[in-house]
Coordinates of C-alpha atoms in Angstrom, one line a residue:
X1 CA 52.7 -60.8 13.0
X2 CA 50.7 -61.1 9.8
X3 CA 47.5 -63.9 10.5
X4 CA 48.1 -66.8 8.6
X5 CA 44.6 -66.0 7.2
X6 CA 45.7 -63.0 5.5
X7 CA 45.7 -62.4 2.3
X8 CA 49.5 -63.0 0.8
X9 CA 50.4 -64.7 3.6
X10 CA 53.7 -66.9 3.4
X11 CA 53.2 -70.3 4.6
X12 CA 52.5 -73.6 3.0
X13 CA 49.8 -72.8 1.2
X14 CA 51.6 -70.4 -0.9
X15 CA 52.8 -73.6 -3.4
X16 CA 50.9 -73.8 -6.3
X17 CA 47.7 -76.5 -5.9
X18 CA 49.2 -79.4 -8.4
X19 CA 45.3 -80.1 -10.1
X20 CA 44.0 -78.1 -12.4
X21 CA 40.6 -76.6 -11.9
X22 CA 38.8 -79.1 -14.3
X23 CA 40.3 -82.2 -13.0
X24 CA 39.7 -80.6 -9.0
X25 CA 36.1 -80.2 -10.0
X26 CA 35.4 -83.5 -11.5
X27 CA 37.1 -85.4 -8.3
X28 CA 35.3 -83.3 -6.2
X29 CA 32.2 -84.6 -8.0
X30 CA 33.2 -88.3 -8.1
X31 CA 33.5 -88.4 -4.4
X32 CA 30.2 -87.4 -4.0
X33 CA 28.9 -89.2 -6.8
X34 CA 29.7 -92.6 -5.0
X35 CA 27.5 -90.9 -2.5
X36 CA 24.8 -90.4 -5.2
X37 CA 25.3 -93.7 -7.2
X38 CA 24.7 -95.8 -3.8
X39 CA 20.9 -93.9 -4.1
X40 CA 20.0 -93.4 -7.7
X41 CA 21.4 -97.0 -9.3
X42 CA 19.4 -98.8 -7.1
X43 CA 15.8 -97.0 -8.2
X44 CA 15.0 -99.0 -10.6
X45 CA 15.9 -102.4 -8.3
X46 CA 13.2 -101.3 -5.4
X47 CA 10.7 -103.7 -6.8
X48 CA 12.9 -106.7 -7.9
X49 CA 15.0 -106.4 -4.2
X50 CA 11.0 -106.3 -2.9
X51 CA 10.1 -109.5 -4.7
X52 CA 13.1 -111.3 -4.4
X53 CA 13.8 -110.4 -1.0
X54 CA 9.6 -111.4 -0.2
X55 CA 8.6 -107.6 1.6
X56 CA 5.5 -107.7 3.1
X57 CA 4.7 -103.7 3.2
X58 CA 5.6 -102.3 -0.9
X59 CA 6.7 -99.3 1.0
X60 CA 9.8 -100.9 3.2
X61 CA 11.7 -101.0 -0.2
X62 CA 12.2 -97.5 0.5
X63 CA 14.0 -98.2 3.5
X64 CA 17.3 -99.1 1.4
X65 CA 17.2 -95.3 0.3
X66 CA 16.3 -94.7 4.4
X67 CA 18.3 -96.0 6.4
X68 CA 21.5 -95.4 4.1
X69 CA 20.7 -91.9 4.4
X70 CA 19.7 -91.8 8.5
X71 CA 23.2 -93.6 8.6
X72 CA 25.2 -91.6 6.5
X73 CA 24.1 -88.0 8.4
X74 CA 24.9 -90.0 12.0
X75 CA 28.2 -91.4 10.4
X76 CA 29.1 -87.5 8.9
X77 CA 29.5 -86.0 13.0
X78 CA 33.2 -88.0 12.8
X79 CA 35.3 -87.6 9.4
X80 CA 35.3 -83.5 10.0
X81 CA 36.7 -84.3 13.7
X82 CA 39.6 -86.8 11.7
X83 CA 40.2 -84.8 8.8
X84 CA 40.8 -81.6 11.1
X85 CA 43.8 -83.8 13.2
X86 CA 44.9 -86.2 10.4
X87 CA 44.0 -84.3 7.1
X88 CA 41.5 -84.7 3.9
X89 CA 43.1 -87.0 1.7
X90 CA 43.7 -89.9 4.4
X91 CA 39.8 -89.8 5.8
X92 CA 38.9 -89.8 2.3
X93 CA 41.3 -93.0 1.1
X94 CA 39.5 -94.7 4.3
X95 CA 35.9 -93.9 3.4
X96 CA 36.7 -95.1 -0.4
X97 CA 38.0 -98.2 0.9
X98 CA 35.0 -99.3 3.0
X99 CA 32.5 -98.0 0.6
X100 CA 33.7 -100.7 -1.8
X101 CA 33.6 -103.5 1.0
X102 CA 30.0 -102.6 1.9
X103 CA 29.2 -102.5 -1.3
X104 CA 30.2 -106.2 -1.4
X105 CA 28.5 -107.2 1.4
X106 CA 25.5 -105.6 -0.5
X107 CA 25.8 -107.8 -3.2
X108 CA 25.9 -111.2 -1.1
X109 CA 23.1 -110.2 1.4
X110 CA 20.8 -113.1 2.4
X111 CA 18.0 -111.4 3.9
X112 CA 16.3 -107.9 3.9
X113 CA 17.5 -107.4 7.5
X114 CA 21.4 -108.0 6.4
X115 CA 20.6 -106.0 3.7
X116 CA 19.7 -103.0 5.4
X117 CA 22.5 -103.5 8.3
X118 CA 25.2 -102.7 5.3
X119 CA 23.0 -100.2 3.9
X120 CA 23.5 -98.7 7.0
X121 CA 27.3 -99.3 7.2
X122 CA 27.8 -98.2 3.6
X123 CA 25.7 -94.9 4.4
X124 CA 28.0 -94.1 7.5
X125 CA 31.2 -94.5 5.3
X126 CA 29.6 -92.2 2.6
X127 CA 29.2 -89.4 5.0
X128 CA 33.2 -88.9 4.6
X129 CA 32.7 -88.4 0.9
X130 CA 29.9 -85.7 1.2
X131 CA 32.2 -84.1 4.2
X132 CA 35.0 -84.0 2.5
X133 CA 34.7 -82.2 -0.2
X134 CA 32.4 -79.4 1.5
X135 CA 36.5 -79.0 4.0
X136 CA 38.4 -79.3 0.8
X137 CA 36.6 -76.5 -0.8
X138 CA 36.2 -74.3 2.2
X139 CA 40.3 -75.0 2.5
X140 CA 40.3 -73.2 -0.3
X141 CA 38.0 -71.4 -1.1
X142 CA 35.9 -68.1 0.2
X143 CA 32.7 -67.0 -0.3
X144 CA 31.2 -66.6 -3.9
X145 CA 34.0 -68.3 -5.0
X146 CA 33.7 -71.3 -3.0
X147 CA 29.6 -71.0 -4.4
X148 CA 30.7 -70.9 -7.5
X149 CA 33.3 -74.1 -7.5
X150 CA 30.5 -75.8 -5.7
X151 CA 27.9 -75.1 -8.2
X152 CA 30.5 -76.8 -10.7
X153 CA 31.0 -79.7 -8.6
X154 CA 27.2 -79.9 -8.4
X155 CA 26.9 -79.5 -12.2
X156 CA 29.2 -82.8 -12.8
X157 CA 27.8 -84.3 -10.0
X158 CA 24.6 -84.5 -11.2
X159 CA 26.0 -86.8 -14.0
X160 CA 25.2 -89.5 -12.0
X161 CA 21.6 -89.2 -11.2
X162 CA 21.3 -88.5 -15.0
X163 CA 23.1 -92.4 -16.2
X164 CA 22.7 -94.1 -12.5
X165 CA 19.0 -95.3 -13.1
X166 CA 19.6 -96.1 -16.3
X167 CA 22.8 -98.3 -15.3
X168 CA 20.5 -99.6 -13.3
X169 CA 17.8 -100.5 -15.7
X170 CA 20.4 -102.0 -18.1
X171 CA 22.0 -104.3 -15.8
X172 CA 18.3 -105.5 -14.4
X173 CA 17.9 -106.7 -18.3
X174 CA 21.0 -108.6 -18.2
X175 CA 21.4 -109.6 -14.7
X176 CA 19.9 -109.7 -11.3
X177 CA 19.6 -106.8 -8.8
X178 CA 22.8 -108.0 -6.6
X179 CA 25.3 -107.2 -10.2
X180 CA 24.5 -103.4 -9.4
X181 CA 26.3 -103.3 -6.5
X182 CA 29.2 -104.8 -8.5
X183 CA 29.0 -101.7 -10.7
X184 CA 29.5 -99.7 -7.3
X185 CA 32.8 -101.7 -6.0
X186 CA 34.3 -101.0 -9.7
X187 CA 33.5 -97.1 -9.3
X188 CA 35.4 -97.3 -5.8
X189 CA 37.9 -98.7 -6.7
X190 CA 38.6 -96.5 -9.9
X191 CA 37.7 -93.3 -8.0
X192 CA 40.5 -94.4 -4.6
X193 CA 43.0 -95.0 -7.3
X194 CA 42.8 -91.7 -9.1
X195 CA 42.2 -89.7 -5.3
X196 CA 45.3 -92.4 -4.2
X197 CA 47.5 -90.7 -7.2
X198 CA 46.0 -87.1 -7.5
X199 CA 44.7 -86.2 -4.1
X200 CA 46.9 -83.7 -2.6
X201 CA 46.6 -82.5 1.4
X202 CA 44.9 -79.7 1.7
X203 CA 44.7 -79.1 5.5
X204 CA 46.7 -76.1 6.5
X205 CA 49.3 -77.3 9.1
X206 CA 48.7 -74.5 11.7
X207 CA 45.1 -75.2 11.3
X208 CA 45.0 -78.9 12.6
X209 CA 43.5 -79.8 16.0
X210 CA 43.9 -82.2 18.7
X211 CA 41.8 -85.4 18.9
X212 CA 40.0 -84.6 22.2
X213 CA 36.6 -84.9 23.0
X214 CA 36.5 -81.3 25.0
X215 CA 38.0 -79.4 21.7
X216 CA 35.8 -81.3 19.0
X217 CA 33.0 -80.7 21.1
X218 CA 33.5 -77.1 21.7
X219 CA 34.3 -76.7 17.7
X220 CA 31.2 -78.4 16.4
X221 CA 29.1 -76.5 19.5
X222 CA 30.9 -73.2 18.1
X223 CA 29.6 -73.9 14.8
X224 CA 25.5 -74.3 15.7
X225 CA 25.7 -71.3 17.8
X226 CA 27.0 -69.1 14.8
X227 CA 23.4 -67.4 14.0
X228 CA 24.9 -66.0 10.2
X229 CA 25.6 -70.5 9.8
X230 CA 22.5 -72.0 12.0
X231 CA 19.3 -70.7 9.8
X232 CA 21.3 -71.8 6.3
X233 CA 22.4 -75.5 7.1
X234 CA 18.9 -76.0 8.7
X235 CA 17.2 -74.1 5.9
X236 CA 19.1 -76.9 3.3
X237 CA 18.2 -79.6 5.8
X238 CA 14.3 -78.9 5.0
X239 CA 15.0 -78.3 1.5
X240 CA 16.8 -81.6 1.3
X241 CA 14.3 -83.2 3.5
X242 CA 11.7 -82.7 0.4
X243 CA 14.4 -83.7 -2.0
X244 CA 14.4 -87.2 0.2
X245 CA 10.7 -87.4 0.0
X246 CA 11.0 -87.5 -3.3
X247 CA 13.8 -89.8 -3.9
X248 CA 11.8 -92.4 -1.6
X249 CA 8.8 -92.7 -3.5
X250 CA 10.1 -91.8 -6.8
X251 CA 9.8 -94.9 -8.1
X252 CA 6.3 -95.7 -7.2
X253 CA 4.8 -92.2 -7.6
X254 CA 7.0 -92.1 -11.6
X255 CA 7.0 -95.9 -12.5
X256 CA 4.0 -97.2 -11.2
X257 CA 1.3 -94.1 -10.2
X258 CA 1.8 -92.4 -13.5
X259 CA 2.7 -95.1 -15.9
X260 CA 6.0 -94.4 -16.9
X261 CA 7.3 -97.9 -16.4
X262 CA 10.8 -98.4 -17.7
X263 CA 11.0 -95.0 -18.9
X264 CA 11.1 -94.0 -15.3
X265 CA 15.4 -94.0 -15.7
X266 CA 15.0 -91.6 -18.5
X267 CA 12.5 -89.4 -17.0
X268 CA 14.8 -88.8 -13.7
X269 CA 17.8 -88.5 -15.7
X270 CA 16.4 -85.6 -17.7
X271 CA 15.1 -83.8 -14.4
X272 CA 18.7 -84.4 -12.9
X273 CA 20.2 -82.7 -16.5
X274 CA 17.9 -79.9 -15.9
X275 CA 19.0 -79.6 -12.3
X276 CA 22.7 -79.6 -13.7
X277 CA 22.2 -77.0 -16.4
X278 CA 20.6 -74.7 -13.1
X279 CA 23.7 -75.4 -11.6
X280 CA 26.2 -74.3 -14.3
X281 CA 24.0 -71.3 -14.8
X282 CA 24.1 -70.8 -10.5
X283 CA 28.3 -70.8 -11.1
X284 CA 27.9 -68.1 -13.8
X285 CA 25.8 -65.5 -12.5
X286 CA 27.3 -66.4 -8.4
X287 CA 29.8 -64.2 -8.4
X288 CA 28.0 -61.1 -10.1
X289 CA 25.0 -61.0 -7.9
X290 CA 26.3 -62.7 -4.4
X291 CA 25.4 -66.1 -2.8
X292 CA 22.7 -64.6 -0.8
X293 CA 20.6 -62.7 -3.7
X294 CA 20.6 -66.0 -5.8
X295 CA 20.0 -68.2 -3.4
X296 CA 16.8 -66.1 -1.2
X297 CA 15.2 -65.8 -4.7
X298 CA 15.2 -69.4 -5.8
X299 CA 13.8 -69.7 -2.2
X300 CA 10.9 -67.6 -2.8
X301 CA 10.3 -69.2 -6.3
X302 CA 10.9 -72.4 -4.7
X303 CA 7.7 -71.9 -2.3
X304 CA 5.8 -70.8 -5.4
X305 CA 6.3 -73.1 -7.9
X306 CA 5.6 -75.8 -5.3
X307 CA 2.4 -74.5 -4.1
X308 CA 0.9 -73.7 -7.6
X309 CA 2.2 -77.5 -8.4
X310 CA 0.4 -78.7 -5.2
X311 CA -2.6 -76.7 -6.2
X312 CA -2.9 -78.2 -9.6
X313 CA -2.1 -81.6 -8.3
X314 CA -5.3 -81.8 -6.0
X315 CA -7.6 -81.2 -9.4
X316 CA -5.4 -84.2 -10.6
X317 CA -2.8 -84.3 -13.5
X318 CA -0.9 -86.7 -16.0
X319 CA 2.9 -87.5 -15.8
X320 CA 3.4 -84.4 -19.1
X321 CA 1.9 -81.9 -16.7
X322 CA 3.9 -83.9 -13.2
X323 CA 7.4 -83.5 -15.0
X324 CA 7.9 -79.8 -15.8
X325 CA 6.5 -78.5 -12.7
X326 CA 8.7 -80.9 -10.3
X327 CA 11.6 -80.3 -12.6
X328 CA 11.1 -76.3 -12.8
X329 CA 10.5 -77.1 -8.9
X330 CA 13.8 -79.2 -8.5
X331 CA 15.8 -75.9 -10.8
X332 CA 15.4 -74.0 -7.7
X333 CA 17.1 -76.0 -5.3
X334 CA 20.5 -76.1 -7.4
X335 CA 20.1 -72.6 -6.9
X336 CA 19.8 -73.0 -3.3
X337 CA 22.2 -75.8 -2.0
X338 CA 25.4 -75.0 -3.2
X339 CA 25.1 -71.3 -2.2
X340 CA 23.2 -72.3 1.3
X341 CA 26.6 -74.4 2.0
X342 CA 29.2 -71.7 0.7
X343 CA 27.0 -69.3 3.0
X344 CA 26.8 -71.4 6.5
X345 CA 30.8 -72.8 5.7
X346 CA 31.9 -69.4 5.3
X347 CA 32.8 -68.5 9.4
X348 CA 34.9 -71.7 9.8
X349 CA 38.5 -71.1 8.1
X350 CA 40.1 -72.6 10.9
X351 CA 37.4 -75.4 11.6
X352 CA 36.6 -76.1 8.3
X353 CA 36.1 -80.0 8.8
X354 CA 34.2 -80.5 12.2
X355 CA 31.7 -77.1 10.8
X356 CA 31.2 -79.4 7.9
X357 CA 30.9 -82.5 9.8
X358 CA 27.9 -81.0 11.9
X359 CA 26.3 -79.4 9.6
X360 CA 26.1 -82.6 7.1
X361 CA 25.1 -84.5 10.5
X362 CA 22.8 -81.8 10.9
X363 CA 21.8 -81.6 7.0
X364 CA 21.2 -85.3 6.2
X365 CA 19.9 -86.4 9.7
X366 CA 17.2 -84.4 9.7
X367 CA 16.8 -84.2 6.1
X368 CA 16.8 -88.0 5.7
X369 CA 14.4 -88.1 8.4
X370 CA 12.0 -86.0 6.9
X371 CA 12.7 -87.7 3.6
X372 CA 11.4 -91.1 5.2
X373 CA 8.0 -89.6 7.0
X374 CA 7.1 -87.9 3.0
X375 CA 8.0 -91.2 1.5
X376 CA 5.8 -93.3 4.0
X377 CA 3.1 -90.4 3.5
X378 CA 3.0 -91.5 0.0
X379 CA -1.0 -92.1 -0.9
X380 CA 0.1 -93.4 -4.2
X381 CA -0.7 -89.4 -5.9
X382 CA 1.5 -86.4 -5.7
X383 CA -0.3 -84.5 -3.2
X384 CA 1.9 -85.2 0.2
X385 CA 5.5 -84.5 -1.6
X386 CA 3.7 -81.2 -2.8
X387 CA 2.4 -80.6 0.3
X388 CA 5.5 -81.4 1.9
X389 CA 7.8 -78.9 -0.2
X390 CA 5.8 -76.2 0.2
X391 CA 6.0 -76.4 4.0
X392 CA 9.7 -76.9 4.0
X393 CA 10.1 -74.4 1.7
X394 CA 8.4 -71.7 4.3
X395 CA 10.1 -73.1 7.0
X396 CA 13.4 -73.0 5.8
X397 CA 12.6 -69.5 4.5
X398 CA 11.7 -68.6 8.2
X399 CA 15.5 -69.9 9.3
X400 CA 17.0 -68.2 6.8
X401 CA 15.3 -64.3 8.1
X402 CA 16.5 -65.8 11.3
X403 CA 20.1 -65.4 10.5
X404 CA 19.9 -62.5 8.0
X405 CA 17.8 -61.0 10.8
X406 CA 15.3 -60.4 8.7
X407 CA 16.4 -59.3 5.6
X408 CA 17.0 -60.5 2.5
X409 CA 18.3 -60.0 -0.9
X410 CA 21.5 -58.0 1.1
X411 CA 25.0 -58.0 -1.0
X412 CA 27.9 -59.2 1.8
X413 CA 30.8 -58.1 -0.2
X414 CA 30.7 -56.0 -3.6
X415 CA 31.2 -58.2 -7.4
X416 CA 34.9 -59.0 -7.6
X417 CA 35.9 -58.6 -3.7
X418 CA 37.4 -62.2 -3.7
X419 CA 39.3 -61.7 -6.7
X420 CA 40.8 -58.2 -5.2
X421 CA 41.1 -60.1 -1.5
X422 CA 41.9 -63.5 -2.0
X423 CA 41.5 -65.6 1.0
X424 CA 44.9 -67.9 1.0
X425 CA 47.5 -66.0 -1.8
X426 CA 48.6 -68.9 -4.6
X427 CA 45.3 -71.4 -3.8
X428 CA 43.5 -70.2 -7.0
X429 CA 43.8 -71.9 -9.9

């Protein structure tokens, strides 16, 4: 009997997917972008929420990024588990909808405290909407191309951090603080009525599993033992971990340590439309030089650029020397993310949503984590997010010989074995 894995193999999947690739992509990227608009909007707000709210300590305003990121990776170990018994599109309807209630509850918090409690329950909603489109893309997807479609999601996903602080900025002119979090209920509720509409299933239904504890466990334990997965999702999770760092003190290290002020919207916008043009180019050159090749050498520059950055940074420096050597830093990690996840994913056919439930619990946990020690490191100079990049950047080099057992640069598959061997006949575009 042929596998239902096999290429040209005559089940359900067979029917034509009814999106085209552009629209695919840009939903993809929406429903991560919620994700990304709950962070980057607010920037801007960190010192008005401080003020108004009366914070003590300038550095607990970076506990709205904090604990909506520590929630989100604790919330992501449960949408894979629900997806994989009751399919994508209904987990992802469900996050949608409780992302725009907490976003309410946002808006009409009294305190700092209630603040941060629906923070906490808009980050563990949010983790379905970083999950799910990791399982909709390994459902159909393999390999390169999977990098590839994930480097375009990631290309129009980075839209967002591009206009978010400026949305942000603008509706501080006109309004108070609590109005941006009206800007995030009207982006759920245009992005659950076009995933309401468009959204198609993409679970397989041979592939779905029970809801018991003994098999989710066992599926999610199967996934962290896989040594080709466990050094690449950790390897991100340090990577990310910096990115955190950065987001946290963004703010004070852009806006108030170098000066920028209210240009501060516009100068992480254009970082974020460098780190989108990286990722367009990561989806063009992907599939001609292999996941593993692009992403071990952005690696290596990674550690580079970082430590000559942190080098310069201890003899001091001005916000014109800061911004191209973080943004030529940043580059590198749109070379690394969407090709680490394509990498680690690619084991897990038949598990697709608990693998990418524990590795985003994984991911963001410990990423957000480390995020939240760099931010509280901050010394009001550069030096510990430098610092702090270049040590994640060995260590998740270290993981990453771990699983390739200590080599890099090695080619998987030859240029065009996807195309020849498609993974699930009539699920490309």
């Amino acid at each position: 009997m042929r596998s239902p894995d096999a290429p040209g193999a005559s089940d359900a999947r067979s029917d034509r997917f009814p999106m085209g690739e552009v629209e695919f992509v840009i939903l993809m990227a929406s429903l991560q972008a919620l994700m990304a608009l709950s962070i980057d909007v607010m920037l801007p707000a960190l010192g008005a929420i401080s003020r108004d709210l009366h914070l003590a300590d300038p550095n607990q305003r970076q506990l709205i990024v904090g604990v909506f990121l520590i929630c989100s990776g604790l919330g992501s170990l449960f949408p894979g588990a629900l997806a994989d018994r009751f399919g994508r599109r209904p987990v992802v309807l469900t996050a949608i909808g409780a992302y725009v209630i907490t976003a309410f509850l946002c808006a009409i918090s009294g305190s700092f405290t209630l603040l941060l409690i629906a923070r906490g329950f808009m980050g563990a909603f949010c983790s379905a909407m970083m999950v799910m489109p990791m399982t909709i893309l390994r459902d159909r997807f393999d390999g390169d191309r999977m990098a590839r479609t994930q480097s375009l999601v990631a290309m129009t996903f980075m839209i967002v951090p591009m206009v978010a602080p400026m949305i942000g900025q603008t509706v501080l002119l006109f309004a108070g603080w609590r109005w941006i979090f009206g800007i995030m209920c009207t982006m759920g509720v245009l992005v659950f009525g076009w995933s309401w509409m468009r959204l198609p299933e993409t679970l397989h239904p041979e592939f779905r599993q029970p809801i018991q504890p003994r098999v989710i466990a066992g599926n999610m334990v199967l996934a962290m033992k896989e040594r080709a997965s466990l050094g690449y999702f950790l390897g991100a999770a340090f990577v990310q971990g910096a990115l955190f760092g950065y987001i946290n003190s963004a703010q004070q290290l852009v806006g108030e340590h170098f000066g920028a002020g209210t240009l501060f919207p516009v100068v992480f916008g254009c970082m974020a439309l460098v780190m989108a043009c990286s990722n367009f180019a990561n989806s063009r050159i992907v599939e001609r030089f292999g996941a593993r090749r692009v992403s071990h050498a952005a690696l290596c520059c990674y550690i580079l650029f970082a430590a000559i950055h942190l080098v310069l940074a201890m003899r001091g420096e001005s916000l014109w020397t800061f911004i191209p050597l973080m943004t030529l830093t940043m580059c590198m990690m749109s070379f690394i993310g969407a090709n680490f996840q394509a990498i680690s994913l690619q084991p897990f056919a038949r598990i697709a949503g608990a693998a990418a439930s524990v590795m985003s619990f994984v991911r963001t946990v410990l990423g957000a984590a480390l995020g939240s020690l760099i931010g509280q490191a901050y010394d009001g100079t550069a030096r510990p997010i430098l610092g702090a990049m270049v040590v994640c950047g060995l260590t998740s080099l270290a993981l990453v010989l771990y699983s390739e057992k200590g080599r890099l640069f090695r080619r998987v598959n030859p240029p065009g074995f996807y195309k020849a061997h498609p993974p699930t006949a009539g699920h490309e575009f």
